[in-house]
PDB file of C-alpha atoms in Angstrom:
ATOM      1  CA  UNK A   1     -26.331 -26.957   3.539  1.00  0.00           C
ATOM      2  CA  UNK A   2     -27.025 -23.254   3.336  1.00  0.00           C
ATOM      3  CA  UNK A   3     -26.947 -21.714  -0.223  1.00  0.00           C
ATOM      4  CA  UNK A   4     -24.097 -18.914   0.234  1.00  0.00           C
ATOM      5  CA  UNK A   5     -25.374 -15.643  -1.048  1.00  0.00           C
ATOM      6  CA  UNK A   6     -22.301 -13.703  -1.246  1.00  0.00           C
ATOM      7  CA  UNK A   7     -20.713 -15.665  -4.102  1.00  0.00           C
ATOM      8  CA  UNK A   8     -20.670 -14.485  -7.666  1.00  0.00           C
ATOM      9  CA  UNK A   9     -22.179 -16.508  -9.995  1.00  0.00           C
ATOM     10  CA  UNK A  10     -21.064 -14.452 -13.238  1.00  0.00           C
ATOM     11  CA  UNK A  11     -17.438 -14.962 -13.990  1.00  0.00           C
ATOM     12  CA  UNK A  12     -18.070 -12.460 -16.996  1.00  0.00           C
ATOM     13  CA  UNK A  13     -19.635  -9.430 -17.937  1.00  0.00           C
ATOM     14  CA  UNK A  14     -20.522  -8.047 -21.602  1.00  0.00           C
ATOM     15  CA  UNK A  15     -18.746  -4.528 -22.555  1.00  0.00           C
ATOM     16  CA  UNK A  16     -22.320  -3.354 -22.211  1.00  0.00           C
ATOM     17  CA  UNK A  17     -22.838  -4.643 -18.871  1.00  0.00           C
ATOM     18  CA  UNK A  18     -19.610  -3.181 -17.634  1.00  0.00           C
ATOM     19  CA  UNK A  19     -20.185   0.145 -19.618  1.00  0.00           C
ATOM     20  CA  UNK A  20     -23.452  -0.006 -17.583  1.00  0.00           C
ATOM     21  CA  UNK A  21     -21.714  -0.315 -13.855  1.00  0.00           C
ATOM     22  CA  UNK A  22     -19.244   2.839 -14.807  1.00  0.00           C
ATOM     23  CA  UNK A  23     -21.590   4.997 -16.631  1.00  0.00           C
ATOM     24  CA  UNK A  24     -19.426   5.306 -19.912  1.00  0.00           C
ATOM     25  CA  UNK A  25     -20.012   4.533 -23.445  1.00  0.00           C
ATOM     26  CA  UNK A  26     -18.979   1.313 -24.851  1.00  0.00           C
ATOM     27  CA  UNK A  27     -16.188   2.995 -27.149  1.00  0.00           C
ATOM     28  CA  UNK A  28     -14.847   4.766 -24.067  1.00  0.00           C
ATOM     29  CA  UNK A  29     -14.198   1.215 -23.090  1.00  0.00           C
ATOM     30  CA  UNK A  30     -12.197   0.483 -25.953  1.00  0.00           C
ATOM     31  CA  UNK A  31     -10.153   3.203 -26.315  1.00  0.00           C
ATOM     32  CA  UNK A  32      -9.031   2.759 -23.345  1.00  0.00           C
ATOM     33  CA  UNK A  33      -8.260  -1.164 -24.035  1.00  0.00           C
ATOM     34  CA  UNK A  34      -5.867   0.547 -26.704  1.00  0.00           C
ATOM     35  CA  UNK A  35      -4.370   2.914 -24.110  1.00  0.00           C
ATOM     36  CA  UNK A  36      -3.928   0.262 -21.112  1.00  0.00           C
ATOM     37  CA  UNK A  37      -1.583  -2.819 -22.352  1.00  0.00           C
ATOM     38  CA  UNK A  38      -3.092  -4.331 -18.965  1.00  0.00           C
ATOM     39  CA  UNK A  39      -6.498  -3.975 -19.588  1.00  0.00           C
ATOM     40  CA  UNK A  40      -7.281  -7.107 -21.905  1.00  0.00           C
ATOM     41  CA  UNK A  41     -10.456  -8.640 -21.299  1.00  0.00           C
ATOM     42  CA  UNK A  42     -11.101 -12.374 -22.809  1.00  0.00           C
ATOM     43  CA  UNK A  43     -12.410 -12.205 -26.118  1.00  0.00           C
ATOM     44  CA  UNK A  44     -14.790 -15.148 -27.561  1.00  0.00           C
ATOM     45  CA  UNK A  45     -15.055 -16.524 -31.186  1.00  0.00           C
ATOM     46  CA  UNK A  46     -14.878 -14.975 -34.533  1.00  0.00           C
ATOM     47  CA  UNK A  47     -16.534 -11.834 -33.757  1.00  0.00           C
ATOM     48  CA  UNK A  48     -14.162 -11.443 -30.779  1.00  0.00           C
ATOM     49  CA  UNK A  49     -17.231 -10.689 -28.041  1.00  0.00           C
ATOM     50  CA  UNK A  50     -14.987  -9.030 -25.034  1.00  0.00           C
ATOM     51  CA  UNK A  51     -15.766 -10.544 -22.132  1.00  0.00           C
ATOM     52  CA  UNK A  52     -14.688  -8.878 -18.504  1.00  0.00           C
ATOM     53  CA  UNK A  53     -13.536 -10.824 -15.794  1.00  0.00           C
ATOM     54  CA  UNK A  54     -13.579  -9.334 -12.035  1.00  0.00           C
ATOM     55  CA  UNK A  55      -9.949  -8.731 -12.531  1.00  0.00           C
ATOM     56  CA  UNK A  56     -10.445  -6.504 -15.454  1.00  0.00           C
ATOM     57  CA  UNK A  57     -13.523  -4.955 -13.902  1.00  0.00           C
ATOM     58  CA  UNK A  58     -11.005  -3.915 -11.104  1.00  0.00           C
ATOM     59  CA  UNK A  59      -8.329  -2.255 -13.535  1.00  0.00           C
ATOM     60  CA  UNK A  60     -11.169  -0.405 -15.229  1.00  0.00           C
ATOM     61  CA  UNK A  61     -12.551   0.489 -11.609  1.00  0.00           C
ATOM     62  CA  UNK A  62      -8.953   1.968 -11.083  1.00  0.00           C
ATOM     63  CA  UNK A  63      -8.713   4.084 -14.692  1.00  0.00           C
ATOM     64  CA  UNK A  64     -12.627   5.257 -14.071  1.00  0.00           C
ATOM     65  CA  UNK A  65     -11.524   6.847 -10.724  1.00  0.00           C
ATOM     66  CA  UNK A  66      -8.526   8.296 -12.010  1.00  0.00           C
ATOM     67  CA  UNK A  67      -9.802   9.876 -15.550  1.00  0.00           C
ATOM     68  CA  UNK A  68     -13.512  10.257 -14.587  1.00  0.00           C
ATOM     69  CA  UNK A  69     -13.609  11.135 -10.922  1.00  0.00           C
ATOM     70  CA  UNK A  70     -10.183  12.998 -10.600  1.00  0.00           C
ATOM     71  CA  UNK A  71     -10.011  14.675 -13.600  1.00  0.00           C
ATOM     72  CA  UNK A  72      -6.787  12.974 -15.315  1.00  0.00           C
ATOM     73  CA  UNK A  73      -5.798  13.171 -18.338  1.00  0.00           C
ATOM     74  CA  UNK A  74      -5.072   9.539 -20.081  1.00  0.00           C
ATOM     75  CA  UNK A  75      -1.121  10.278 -20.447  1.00  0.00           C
ATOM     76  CA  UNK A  76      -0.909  11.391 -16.413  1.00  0.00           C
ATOM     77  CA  UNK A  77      -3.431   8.141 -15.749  1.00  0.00           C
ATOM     78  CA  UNK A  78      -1.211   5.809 -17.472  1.00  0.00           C
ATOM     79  CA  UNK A  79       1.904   7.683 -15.536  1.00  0.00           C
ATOM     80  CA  UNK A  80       0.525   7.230 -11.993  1.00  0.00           C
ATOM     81  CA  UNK A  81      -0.594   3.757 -12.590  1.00  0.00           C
ATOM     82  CA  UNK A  82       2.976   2.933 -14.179  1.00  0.00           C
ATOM     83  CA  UNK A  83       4.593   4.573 -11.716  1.00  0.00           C
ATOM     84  CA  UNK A  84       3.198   3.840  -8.476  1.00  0.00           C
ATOM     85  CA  UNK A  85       0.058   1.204  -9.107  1.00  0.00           C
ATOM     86  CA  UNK A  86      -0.227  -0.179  -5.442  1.00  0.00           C
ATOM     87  CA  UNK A  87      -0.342   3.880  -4.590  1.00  0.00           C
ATOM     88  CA  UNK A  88      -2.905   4.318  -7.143  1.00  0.00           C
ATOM     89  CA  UNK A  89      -4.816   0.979  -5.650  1.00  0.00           C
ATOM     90  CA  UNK A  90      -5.311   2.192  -2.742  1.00  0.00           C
ATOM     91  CA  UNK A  91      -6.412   5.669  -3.138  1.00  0.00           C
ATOM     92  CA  UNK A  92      -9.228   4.603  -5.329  1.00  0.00           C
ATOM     93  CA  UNK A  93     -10.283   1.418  -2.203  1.00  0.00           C
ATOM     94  CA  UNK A  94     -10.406   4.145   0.303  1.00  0.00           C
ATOM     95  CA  UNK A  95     -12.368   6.841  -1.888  1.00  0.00           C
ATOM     96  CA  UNK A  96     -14.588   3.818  -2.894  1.00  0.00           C
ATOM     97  CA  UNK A  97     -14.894   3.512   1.079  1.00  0.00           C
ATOM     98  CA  UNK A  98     -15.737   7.052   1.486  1.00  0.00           C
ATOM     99  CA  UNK A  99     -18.364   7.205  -0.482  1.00  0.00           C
ATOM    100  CA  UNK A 100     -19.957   4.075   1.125  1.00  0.00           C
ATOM    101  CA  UNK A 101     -19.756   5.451   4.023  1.00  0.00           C
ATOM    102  CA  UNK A 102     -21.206   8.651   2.936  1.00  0.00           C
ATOM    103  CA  UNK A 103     -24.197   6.863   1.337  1.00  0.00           C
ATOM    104  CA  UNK A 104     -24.636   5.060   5.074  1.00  0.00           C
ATOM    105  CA  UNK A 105     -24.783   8.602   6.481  1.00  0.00           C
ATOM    106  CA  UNK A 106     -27.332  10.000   3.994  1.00  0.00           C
ATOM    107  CA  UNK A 107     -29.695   7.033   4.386  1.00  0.00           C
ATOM    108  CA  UNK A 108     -29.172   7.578   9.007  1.00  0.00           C
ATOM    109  CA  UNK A 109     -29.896  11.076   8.237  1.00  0.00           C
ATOM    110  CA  UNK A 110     -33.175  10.163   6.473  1.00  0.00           C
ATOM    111  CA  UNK A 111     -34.336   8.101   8.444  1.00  0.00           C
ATOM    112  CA  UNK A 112     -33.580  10.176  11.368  1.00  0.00           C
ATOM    113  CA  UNK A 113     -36.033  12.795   9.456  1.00  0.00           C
ATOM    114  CA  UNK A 114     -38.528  10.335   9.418  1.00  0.00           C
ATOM    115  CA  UNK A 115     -38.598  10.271  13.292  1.00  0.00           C
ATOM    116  CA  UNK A 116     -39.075  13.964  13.708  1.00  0.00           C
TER     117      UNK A 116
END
């Protein structure tokens, strides 16, 4: 039986991990826990240790592209996302798309470089 490579095998992520993926400061991460009711990640024991689950990686994903890469402002974040979330959803898959794309493009065009 073949070992299947695709699978996660983290269910969680620290705040520092996740800070880490995004490029933000662990109190950015917080704050905007206060600001999003739907942005809870797990927290563990006494010293309530946030852990991130996929699902709240995704939400965050969402917020990051909205604040970070449009230039929103938290109030007119929260307002799109209340407003018209599957809207908001899919503007930030297909600009996630884009700039996969674009990164396949940069790499062809090296390599094409190479060749001359």
């Amino acid at each position: 039986m073949a070992l299947n490579q695709e699978k996660k095998l983290k269910l969680y992520y620290s705040i520092s991990e996740v800070a880490q993926m995004f490029g933000l400061n662990e109190s950015t991460l917080r704050y905007w826990e206060q600001e999003f009711p739907y942005l809870r990640p797990k927290t563990k024991g006494p010293s309530k240790v946030r852990q991130y689950s996929d699902k709240d990686i995704e939400q965050i994903k969402l917020i990051h592209n909205l604040v970070k890469v449009r230039g929103f402002k938290l109030a007119a974040a929260k307002k799109i996302i209340n407003s018209n979330r599957d809207g908001a959803d899919k503007t930030a898959e297909v600009l996630a798309r884009l700039a996969a794309v674009r990164d396949e493009l940069v790499a062809l065009r090296k390599q094409l470089g190479g060749l001359e």
